[in-house]
PDB file of C-alpha atoms in Angstrom:
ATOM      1  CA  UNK T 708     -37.597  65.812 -25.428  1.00  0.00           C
ATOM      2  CA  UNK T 709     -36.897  66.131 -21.872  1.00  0.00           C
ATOM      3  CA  UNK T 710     -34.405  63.382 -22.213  1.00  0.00           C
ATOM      4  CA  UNK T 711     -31.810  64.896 -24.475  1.00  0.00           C
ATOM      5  CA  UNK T 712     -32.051  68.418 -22.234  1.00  0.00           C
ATOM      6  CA  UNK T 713     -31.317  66.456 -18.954  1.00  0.00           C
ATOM      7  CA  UNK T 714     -28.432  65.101 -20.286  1.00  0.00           C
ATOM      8  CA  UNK T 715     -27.447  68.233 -21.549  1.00  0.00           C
ATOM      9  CA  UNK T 716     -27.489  69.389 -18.388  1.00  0.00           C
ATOM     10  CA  UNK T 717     -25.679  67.126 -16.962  1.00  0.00           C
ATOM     11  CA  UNK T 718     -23.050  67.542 -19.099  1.00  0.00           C
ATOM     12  CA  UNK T 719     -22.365  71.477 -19.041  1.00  0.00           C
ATOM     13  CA  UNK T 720     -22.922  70.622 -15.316  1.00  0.00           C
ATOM     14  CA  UNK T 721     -20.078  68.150 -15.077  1.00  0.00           C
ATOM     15  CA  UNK T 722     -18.022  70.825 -17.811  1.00  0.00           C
ATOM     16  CA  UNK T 723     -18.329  73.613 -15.538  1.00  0.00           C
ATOM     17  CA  UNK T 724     -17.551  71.866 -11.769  1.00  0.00           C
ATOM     18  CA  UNK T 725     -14.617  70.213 -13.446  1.00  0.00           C
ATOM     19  CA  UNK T 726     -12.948  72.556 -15.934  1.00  0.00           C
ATOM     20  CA  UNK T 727     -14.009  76.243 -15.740  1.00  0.00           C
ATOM     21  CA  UNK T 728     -14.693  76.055 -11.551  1.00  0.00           C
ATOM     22  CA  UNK T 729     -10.904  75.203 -10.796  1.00  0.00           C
ATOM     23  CA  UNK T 730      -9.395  77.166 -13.490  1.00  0.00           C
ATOM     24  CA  UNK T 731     -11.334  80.805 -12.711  1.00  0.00           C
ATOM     25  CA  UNK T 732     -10.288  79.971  -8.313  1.00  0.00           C
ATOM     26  CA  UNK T 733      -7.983  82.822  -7.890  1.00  0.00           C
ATOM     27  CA  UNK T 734      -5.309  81.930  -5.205  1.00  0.00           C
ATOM     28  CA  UNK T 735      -5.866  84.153  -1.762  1.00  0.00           C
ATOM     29  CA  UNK T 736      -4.106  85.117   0.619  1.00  0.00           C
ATOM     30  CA  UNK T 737      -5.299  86.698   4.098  1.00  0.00           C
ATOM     31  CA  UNK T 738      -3.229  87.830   6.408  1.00  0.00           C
ATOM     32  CA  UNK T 739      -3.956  86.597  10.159  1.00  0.00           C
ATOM     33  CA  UNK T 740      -6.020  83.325   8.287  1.00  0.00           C
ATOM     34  CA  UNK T 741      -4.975  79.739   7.993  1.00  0.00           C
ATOM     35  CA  UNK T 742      -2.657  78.689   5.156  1.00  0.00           C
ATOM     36  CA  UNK T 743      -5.437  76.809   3.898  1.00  0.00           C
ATOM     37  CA  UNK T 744      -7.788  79.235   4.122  1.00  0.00           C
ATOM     38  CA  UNK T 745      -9.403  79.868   0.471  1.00  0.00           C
ATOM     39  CA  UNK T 746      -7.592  77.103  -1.067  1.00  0.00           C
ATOM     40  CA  UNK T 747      -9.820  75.006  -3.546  1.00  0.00           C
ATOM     41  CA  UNK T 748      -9.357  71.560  -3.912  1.00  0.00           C
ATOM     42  CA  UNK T 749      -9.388  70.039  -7.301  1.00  0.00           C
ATOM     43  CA  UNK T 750     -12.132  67.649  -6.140  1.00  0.00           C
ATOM     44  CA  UNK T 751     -14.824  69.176  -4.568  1.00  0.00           C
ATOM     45  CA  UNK T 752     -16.714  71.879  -4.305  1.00  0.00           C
ATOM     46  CA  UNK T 753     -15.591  74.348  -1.016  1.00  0.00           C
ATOM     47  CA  UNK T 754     -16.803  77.313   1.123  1.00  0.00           C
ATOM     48  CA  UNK T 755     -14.368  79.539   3.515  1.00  0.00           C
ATOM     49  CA  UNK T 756     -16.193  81.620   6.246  1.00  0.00           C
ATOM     50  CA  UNK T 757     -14.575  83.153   9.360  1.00  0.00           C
ATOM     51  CA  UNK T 758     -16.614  84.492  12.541  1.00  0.00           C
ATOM     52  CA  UNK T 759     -15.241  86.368  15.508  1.00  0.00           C
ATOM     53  CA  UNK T 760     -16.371  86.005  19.272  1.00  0.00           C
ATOM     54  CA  UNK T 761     -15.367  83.642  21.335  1.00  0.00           C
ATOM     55  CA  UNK T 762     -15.407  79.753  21.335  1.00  0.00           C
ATOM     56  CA  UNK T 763     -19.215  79.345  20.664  1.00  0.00           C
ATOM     57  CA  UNK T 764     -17.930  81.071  16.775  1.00  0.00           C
ATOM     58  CA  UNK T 765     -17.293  77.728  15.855  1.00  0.00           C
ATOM     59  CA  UNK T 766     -20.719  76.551  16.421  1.00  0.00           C
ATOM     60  CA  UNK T 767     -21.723  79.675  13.862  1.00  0.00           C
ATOM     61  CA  UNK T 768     -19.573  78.489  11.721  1.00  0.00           C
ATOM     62  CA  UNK T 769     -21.643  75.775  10.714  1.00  0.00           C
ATOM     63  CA  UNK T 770     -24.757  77.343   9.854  1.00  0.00           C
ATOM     64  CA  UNK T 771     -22.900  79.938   7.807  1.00  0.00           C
ATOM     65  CA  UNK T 772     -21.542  76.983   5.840  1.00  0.00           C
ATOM     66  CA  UNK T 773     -24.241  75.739   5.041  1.00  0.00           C
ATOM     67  CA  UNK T 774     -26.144  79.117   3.587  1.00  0.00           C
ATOM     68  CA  UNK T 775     -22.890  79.754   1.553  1.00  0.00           C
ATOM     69  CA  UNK T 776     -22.924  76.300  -0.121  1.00  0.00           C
ATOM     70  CA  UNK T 777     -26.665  76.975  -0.542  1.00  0.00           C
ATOM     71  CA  UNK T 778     -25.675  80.001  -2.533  1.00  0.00           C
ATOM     72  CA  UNK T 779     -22.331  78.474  -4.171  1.00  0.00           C
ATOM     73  CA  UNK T 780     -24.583  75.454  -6.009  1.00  0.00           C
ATOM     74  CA  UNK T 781     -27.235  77.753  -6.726  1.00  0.00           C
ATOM     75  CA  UNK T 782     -24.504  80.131  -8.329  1.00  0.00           C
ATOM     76  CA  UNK T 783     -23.064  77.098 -10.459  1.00  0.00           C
ATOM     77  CA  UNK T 784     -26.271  75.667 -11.576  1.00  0.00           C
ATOM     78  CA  UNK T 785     -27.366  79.437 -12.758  1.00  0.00           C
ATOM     79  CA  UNK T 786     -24.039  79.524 -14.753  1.00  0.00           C
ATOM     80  CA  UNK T 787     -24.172  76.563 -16.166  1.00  0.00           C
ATOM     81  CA  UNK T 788     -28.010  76.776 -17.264  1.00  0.00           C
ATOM     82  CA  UNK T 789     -27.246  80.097 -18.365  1.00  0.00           C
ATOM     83  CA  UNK T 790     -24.193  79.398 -20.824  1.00  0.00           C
ATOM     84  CA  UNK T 791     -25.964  76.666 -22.169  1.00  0.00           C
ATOM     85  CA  UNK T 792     -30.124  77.209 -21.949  1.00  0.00           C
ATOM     86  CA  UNK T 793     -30.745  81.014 -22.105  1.00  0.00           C
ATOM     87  CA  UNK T 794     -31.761  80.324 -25.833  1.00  0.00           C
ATOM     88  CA  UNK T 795     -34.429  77.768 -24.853  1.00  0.00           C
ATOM     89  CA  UNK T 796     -37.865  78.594 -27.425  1.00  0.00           C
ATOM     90  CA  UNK T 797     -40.585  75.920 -26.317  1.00  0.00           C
ATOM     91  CA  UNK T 798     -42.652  76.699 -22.990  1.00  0.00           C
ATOM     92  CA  UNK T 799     -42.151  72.967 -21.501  1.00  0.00           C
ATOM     93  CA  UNK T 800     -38.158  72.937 -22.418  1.00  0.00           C
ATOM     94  CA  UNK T 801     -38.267  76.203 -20.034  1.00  0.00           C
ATOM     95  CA  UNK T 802     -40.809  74.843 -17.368  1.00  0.00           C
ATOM     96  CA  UNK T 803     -38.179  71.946 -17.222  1.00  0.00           C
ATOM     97  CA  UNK T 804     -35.156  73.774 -16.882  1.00  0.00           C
ATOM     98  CA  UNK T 805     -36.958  76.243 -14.697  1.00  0.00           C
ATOM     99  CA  UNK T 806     -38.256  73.276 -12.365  1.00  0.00           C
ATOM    100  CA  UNK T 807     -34.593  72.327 -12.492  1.00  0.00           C
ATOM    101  CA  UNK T 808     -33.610  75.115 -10.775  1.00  0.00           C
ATOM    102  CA  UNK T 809     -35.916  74.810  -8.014  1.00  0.00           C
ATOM    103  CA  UNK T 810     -34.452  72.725  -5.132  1.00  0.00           C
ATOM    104  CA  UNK T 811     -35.989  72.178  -2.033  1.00  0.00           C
ATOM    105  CA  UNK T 812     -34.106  69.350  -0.971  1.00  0.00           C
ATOM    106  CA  UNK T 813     -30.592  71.006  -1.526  1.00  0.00           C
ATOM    107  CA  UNK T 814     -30.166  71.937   2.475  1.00  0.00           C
ATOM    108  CA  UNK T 815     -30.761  68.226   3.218  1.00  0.00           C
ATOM    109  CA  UNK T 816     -28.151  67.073   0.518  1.00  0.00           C
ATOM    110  CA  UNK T 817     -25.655  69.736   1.759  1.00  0.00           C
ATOM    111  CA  UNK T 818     -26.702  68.949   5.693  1.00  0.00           C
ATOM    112  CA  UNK T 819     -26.042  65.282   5.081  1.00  0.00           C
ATOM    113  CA  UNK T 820     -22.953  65.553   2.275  1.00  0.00           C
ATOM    114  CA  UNK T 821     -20.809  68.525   3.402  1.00  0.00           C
ATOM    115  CA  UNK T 822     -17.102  67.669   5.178  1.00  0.00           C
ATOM    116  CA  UNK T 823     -15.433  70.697   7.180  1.00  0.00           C
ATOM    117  CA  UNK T 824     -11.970  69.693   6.133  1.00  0.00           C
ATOM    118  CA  UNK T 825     -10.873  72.305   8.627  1.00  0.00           C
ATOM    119  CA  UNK T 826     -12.137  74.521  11.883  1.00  0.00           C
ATOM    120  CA  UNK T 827      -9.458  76.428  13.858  1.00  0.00           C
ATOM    121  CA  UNK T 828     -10.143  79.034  16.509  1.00  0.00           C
ATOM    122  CA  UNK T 829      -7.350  81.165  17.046  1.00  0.00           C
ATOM    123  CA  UNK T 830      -8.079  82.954  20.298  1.00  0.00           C
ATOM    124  CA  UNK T 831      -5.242  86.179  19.830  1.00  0.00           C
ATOM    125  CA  UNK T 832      -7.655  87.767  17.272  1.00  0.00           C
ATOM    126  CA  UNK T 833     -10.900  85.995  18.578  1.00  0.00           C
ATOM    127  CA  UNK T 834     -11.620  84.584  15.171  1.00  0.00           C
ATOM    128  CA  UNK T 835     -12.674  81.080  14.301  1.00  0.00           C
ATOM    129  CA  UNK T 836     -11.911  80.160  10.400  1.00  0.00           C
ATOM    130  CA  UNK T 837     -13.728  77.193   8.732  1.00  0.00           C
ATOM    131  CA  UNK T 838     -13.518  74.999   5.103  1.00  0.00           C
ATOM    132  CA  UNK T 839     -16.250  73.401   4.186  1.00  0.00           C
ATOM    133  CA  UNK T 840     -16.482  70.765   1.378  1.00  0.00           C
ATOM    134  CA  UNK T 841     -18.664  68.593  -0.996  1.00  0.00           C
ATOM    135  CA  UNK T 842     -17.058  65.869  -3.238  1.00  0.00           C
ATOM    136  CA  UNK T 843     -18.012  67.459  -7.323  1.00  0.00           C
ATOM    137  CA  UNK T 844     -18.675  63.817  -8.110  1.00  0.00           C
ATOM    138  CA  UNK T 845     -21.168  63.536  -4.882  1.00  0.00           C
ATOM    139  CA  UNK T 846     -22.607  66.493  -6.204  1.00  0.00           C
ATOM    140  CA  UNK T 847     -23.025  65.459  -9.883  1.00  0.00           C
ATOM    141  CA  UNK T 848     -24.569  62.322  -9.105  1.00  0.00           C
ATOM    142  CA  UNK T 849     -27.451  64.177  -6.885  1.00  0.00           C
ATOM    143  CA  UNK T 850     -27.744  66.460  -9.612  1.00  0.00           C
ATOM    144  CA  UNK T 851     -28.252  63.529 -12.407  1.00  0.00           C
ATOM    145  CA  UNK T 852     -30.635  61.322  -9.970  1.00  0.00           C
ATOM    146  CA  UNK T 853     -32.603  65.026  -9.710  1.00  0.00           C
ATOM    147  CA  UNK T 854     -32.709  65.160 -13.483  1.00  0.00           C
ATOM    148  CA  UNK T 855     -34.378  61.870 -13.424  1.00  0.00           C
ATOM    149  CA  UNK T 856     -36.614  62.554 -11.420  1.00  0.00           C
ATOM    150  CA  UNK T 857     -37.798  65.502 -12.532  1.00  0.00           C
ATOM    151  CA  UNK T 858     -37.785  64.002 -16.210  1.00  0.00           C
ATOM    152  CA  UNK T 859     -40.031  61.124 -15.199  1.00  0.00           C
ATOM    153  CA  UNK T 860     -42.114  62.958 -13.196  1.00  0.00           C
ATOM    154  CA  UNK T 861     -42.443  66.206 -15.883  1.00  0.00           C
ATOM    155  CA  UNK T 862     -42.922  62.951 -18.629  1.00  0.00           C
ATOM    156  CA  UNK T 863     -45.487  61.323 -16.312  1.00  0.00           C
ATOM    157  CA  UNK T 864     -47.322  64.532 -15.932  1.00  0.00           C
ATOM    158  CA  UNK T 865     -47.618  65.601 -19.741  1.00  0.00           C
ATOM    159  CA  UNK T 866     -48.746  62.020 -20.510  1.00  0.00           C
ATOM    160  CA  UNK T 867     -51.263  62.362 -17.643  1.00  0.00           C
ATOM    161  CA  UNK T 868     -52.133  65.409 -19.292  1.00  0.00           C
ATOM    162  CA  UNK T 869     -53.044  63.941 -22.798  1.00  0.00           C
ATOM    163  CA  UNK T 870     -54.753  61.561 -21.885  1.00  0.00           C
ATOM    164  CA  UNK T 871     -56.849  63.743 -20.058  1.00  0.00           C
ATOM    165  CA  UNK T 872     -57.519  66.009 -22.936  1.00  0.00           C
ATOM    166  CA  UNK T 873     -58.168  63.116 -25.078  1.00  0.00           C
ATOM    167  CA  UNK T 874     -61.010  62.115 -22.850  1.00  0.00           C
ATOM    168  CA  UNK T 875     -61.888  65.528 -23.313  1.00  0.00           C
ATOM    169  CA  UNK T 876     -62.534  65.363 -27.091  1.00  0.00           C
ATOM    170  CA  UNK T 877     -64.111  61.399 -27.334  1.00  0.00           C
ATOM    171  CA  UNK T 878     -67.399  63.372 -24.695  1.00  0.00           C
TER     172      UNK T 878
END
């Protein structure tokens, strides 16, 4: 059971970071920002943040990067559980897709994965600009060895279960 749902979701994951992510990107442009400034890349998975103050905004920079692509992964794995699991019936399809959702080792993955492809500090408006990015494959492939995981573990568990309740009924 859990099988064929993880690779569902691997699959509307994989649908969504390559085809719908790049084609909804609007183009922006802001005036006083970096040409590159919110410009996606076909290949991975970005965050834009600016801070003003002086030099030490760059340092803030990073933090703030990493809360926004926190909240950007979070955002795409709600969308893409959403379009394709909101019907879900049986309690332990839903505790799986629910435990799914629940990552606590996403700010290590980020910390570890993330690439600012640019930092600039322009010091006539005080204003330090940042792009931050993750590979979509890099990201796919932690999001399939998670599915694993949490499939052999949530199989391990009801199995664990059973036999339990099997001990149950024999006393």
């Amino acid at each position: 059971m859990f099988e064929s749902i993880a690779l569902a979701l691997a699959k509307a994951l994989a649908a969504y970071l390559f085809k719908y992510y790049v084609m909804a990107t609007p183009i922006v442009k802001i005036e006083g920002a970096p040409g590159w400034f919110y410009k996606e890349s076909p290949s991975e998975i970005c965050v834009f943040t600016h801070e003003q103050g002086g030099y030490d905004a760059v340092d803030a920079l990073k933090g703030k990067s990493n809360t926004l692509m926190a909240e950007k992964i979070d955002g795409i794995l709600q969308v893409a559980v959403y379009d394709n699991y909101r019907e879900l019936k049986d309690p332990k399809e839903k505790e799986f897709v629910k435990a799914f959702m629940k990552d606590a080792e996403l700010p290590l993955f980020i910390t570890k994965t993330m690439k600012f492809r640019n930092i600039v500090y322009d010091k006539d408006i005080r204003t330090a600009f940042s792009k931050a990015c993750i590979e979509k494959n890099e990201l796919l492939s932690y999001q399939e060895e998670r599915l694993e995981k949490l499939k052999y573990s949530l199989s391990h568990e009801r199995a664990g279960n059973a036999f339990d309740e099997l001990e149950e009924s024999v006393k």
